[in-house]
CSV table of C-alpha atoms in Angstrom, one decimal:
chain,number,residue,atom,x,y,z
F,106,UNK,CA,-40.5,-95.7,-152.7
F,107,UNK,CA,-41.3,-92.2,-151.4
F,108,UNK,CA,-38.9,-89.7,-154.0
F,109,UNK,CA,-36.5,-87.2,-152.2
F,110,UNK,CA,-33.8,-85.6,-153.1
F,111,UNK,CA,-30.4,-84.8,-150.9
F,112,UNK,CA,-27.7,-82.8,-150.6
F,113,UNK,CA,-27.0,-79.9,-153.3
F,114,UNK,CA,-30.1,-81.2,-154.9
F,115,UNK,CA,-32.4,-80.4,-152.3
F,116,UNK,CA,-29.9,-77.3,-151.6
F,117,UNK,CA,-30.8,-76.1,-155.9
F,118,UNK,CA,-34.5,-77.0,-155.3
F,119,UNK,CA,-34.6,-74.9,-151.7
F,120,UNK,CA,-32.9,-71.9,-153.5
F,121,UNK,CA,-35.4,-72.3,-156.8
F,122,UNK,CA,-38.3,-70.9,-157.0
F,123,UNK,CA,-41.6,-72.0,-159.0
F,124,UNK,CA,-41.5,-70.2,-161.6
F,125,UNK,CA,-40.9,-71.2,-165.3
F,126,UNK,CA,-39.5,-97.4,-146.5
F,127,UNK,CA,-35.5,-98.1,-145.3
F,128,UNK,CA,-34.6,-99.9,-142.0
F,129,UNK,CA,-33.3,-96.4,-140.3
F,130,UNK,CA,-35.3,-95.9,-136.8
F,131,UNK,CA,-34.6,-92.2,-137.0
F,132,UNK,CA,-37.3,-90.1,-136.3
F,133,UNK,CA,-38.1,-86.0,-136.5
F,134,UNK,CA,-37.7,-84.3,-133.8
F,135,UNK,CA,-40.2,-82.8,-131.5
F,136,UNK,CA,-40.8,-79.3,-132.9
F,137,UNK,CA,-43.6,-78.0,-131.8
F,138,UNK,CA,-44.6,-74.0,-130.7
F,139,UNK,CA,-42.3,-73.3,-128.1
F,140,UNK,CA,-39.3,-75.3,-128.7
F,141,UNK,CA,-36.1,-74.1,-128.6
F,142,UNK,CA,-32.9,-75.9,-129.5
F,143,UNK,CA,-29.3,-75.1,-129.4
F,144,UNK,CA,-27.5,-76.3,-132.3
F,145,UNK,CA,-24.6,-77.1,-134.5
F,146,UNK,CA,-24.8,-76.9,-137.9
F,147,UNK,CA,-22.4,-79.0,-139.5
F,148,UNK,CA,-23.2,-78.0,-143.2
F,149,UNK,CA,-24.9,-76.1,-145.7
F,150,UNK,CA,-26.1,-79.3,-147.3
F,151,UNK,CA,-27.3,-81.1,-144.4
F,152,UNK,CA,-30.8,-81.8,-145.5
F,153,UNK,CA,-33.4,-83.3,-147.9
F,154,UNK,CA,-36.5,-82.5,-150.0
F,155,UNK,CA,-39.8,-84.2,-150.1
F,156,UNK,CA,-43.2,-84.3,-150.7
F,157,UNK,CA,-46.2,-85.5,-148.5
F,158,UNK,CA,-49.8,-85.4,-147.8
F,159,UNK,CA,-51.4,-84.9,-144.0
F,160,UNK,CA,-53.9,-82.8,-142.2
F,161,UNK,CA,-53.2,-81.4,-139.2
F,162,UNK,CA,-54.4,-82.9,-136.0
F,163,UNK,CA,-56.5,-85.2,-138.5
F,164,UNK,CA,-54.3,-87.3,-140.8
F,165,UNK,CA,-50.0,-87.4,-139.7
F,166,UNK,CA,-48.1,-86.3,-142.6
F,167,UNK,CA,-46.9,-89.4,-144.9
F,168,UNK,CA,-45.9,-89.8,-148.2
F,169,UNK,CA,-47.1,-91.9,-151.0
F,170,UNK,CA,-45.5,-95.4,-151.5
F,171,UNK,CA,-46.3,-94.8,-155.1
F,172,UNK,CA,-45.6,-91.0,-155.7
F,173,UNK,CA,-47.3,-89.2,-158.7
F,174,UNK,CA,-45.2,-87.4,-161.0
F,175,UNK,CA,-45.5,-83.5,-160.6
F,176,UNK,CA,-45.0,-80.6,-162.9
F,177,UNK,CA,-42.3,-77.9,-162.9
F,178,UNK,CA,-44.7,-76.1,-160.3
F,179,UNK,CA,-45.4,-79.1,-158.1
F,180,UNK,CA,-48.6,-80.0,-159.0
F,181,UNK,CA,-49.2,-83.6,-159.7
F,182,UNK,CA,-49.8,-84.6,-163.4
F,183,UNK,CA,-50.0,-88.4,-163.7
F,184,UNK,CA,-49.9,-91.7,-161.8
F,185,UNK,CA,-52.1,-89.7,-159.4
F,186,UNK,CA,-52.6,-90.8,-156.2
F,187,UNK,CA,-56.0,-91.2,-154.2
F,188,UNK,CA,-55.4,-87.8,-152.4
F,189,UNK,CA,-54.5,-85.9,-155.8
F,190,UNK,CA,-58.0,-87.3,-157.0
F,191,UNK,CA,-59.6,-85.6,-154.0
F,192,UNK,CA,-57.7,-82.5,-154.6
F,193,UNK,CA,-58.6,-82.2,-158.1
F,194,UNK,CA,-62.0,-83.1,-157.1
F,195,UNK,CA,-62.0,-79.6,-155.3
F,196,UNK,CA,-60.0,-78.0,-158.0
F,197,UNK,CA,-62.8,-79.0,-160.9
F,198,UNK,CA,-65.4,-77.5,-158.1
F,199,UNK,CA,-63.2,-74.7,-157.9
F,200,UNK,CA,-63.2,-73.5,-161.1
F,201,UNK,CA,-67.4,-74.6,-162.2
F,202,UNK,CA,-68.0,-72.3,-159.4
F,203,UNK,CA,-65.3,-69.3,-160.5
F,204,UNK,CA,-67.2,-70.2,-164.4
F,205,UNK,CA,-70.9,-69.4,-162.7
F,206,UNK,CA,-69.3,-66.4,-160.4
F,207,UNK,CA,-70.1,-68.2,-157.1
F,208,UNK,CA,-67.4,-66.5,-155.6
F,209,UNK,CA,-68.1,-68.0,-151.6
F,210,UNK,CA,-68.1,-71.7,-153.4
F,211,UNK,CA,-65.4,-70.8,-154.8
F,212,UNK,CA,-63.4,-70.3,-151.8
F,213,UNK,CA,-64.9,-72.9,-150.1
F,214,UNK,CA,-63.9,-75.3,-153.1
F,215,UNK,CA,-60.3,-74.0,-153.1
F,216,UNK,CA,-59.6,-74.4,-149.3
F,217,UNK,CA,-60.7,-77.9,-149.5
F,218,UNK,CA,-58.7,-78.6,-152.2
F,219,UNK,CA,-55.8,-77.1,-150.0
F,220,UNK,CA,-56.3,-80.2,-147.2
F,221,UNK,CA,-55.4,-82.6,-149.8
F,222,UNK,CA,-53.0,-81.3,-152.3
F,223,UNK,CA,-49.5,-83.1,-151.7
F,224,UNK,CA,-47.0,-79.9,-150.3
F,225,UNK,CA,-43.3,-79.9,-150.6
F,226,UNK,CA,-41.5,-80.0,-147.5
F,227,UNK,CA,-37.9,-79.9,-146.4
F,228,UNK,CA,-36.0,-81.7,-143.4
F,229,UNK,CA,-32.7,-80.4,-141.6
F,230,UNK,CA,-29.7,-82.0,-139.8
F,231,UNK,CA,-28.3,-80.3,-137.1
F,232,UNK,CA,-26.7,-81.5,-133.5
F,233,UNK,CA,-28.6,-81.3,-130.8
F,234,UNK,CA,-25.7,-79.5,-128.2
F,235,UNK,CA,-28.0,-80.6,-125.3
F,236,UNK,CA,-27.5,-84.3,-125.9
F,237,UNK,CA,-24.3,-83.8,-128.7
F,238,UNK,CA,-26.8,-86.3,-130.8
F,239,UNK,CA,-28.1,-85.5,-134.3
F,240,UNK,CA,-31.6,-84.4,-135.0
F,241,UNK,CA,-33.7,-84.0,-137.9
F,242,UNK,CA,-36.2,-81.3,-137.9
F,243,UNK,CA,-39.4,-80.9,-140.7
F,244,UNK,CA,-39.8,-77.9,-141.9
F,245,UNK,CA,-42.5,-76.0,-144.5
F,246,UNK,CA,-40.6,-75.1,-147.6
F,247,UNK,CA,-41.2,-71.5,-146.6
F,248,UNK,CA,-39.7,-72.1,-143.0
F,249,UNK,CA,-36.4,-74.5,-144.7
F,250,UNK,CA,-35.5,-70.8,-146.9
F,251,UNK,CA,-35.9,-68.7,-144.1
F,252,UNK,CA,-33.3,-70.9,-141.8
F,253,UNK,CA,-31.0,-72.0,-144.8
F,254,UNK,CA,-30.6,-68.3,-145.7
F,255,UNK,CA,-29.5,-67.7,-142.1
F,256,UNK,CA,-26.9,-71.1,-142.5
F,257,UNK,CA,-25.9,-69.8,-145.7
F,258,UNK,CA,-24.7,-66.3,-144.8
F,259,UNK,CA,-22.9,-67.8,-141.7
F,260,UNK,CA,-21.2,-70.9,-143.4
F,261,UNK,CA,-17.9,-69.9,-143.4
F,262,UNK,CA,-18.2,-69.7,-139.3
F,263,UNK,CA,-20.2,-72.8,-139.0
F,264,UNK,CA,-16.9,-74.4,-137.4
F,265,UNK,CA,-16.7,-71.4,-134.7
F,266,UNK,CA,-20.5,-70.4,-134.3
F,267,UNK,CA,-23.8,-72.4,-132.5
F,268,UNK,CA,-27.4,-71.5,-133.1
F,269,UNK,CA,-30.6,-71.1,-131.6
F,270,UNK,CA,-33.4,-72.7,-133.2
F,271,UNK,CA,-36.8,-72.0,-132.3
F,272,UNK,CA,-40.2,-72.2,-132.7
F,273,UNK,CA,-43.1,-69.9,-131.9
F,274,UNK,CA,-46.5,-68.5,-132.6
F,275,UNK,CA,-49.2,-71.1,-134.0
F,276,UNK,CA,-51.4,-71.8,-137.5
F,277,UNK,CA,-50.6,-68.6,-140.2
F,278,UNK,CA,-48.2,-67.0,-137.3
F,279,UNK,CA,-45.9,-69.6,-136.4
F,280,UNK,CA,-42.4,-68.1,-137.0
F,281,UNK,CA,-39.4,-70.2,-137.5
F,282,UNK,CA,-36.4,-68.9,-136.7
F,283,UNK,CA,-32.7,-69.6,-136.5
F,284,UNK,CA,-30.7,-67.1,-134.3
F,285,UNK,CA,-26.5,-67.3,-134.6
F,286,UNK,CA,-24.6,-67.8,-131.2
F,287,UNK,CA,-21.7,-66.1,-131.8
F,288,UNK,CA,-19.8,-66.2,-128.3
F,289,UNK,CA,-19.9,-69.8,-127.5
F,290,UNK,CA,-18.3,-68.9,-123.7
F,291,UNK,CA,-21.3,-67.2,-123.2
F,292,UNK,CA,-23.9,-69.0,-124.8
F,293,UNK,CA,-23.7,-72.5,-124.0
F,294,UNK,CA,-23.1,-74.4,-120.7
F,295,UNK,CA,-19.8,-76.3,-120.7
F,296,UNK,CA,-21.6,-79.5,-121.4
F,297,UNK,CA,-22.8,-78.0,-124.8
F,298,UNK,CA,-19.4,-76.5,-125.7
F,299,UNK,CA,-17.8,-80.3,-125.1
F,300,UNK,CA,-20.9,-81.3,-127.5
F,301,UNK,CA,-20.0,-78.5,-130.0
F,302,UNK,CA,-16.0,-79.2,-130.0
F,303,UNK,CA,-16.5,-83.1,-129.9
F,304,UNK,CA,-18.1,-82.6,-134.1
F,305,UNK,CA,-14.9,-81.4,-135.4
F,306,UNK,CA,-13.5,-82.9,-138.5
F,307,UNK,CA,-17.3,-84.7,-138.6
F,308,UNK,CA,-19.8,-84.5,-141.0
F,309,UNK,CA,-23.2,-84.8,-140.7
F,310,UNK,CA,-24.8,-88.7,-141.4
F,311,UNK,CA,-26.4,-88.5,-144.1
F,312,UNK,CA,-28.2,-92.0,-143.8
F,313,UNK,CA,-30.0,-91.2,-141.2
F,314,UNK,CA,-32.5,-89.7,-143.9
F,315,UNK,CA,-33.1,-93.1,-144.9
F,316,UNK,CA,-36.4,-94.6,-144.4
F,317,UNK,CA,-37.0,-91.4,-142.3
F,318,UNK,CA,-40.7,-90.6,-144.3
F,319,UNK,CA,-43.0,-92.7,-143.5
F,320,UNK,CA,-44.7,-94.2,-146.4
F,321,UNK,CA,-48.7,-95.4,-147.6
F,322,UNK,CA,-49.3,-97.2,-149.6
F,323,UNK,CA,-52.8,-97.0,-151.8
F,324,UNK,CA,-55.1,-98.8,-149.3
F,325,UNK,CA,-53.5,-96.9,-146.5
F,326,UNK,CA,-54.4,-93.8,-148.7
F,327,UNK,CA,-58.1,-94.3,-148.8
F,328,UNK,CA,-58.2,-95.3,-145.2
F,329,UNK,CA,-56.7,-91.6,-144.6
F,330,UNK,CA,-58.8,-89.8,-146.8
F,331,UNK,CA,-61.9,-91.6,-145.1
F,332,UNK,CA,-59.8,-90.6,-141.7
F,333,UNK,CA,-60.2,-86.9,-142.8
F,334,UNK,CA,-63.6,-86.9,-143.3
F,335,UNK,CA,-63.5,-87.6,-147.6
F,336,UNK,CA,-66.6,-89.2,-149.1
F,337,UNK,CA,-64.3,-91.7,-151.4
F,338,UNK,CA,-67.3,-92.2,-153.6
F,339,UNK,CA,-66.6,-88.7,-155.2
F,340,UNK,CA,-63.4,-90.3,-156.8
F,341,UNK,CA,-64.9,-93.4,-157.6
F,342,UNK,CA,-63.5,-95.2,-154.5
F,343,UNK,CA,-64.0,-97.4,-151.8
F,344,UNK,CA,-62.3,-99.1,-148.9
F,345,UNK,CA,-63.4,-102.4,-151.0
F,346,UNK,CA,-62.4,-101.1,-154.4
F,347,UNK,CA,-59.3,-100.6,-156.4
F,348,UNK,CA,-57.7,-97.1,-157.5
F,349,UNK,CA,-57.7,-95.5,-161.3
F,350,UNK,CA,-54.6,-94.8,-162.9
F,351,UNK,CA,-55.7,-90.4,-163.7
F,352,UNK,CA,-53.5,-88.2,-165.3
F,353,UNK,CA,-53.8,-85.0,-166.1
F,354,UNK,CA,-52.5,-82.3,-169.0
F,355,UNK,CA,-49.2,-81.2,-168.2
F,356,UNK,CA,-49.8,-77.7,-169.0
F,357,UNK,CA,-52.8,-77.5,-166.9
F,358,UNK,CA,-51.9,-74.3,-163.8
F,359,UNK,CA,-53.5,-75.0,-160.6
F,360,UNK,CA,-53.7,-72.2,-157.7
F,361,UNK,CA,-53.4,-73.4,-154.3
């Protein structure tokens, strides 16, 4: 069962930093360059932490049905999965070629190693004041601080104030952001304002995380992996063959 964690647990893990399959039909939203949504927030702890492997426009995110166990920095260090085989592949590749100062093999070693290495990843509630129905949006760990920080320092107002959530730019310049609406007369139509006034005294439901990340299972694992273009038989794999139990020294520090 995929491993997540809620609430003010995902709210401590959000703030940290690194140092030192249910039966809900809910779905992420669209949110895609370009989007824009006007929404309520109905709480600072409206969300939930994950994991997950994918490529994009290769392999849809998922996570594993059997998750490894990561260290402190959220690297995996045992019951690896097929896809942290492939990224340590890279990683040992990485680091023979840093050892004999092939510093282009190097980089090509670590930015493979990047496609597969499982990413933490955070996903948001909000109401969508179009529709007054919730949505759950997927965000990059990086993107989740950069809108909870902007929840955070309004959550005394979230009762009084909308926001605009939006989307643009695309691959290393895709901004997130999450821009407070603060005269709600102004702002929104009158069919949002009844949307915005009909969630008070509601909270957010929190089930609707549930079964919300889709999970693989091992097979399905080495199907993706072939899917993104991974010769299996450098982990000792095949579609036909079963998966090694790896684990690796705790203490071990990976780069990215």
């Amino acid at each position: 069962m995929t491993k997540y964690t809620s609430g003010a647990d995902a709210l401590n893990a959000l703030n940290a930093t690194n140092e030192g399959n249910g039966g809900n039909s809910a779905e992420f939203a669209s949110f895609k360059t370009g989007t824009v949504y006007k929404v309520r927030v109905m709480s600072a702890f409206d969300l939930i932490r994950f994991f997950s492997y994918g490529i994009y426009k290769k392999v849809n995110s998922f996570s594993a049905a059997n998750p490894s166990t990561l260290n402190k920095n959220g690297f995996p260090e045992s019951n690896l999965t097929s896809w942290d085989r492939a990224w340590k592949y890279y990683q040992d590749q990485k680091k023979a070629a840093a050892d004999r100062g092939d510093a282009k093999a190097e980089e090509a070693a670590k930015e493979e190693a990047a496609k597969y290495r499982v990413k933490e990843r955070y996903a948001l509630g909000f109401i969508n004041l179009e529709t007054g129905k919730p949505i759950i949006i997927d965000f990059t760990s990086l993107q989740a601080r950069g809108v909870h920080a902007v929840i955070k320092k309004q959550e005394k107002k979230l009762g009084r104030i909308a926001f605009e959530l939006e989307k643009t730019g695309s691959g290393p310049n895709t901004v997130v952001s999450l821009t407070p609406l603060i005269d709600l007369d102004e702002d929104l139509t009158e069919a949002e304002r009844k949307h915005f006034a009909e969630q008070d005294g509601k909270e957010f439901d929190m089930s609707l995380f549930d079964g919300l990340i889709y999970e693989a299972d091992e097979k399905e694992m080495l199907e993706n992996l072939v899917a993104a273009g991974f010769d299996l038989s450098l982990i000792g794999e095949s579609l036909g063959g079963g998966a090694t139990d790896d684990e690796l020294p705790a203490e071990e520090n990976f780069e990215f």
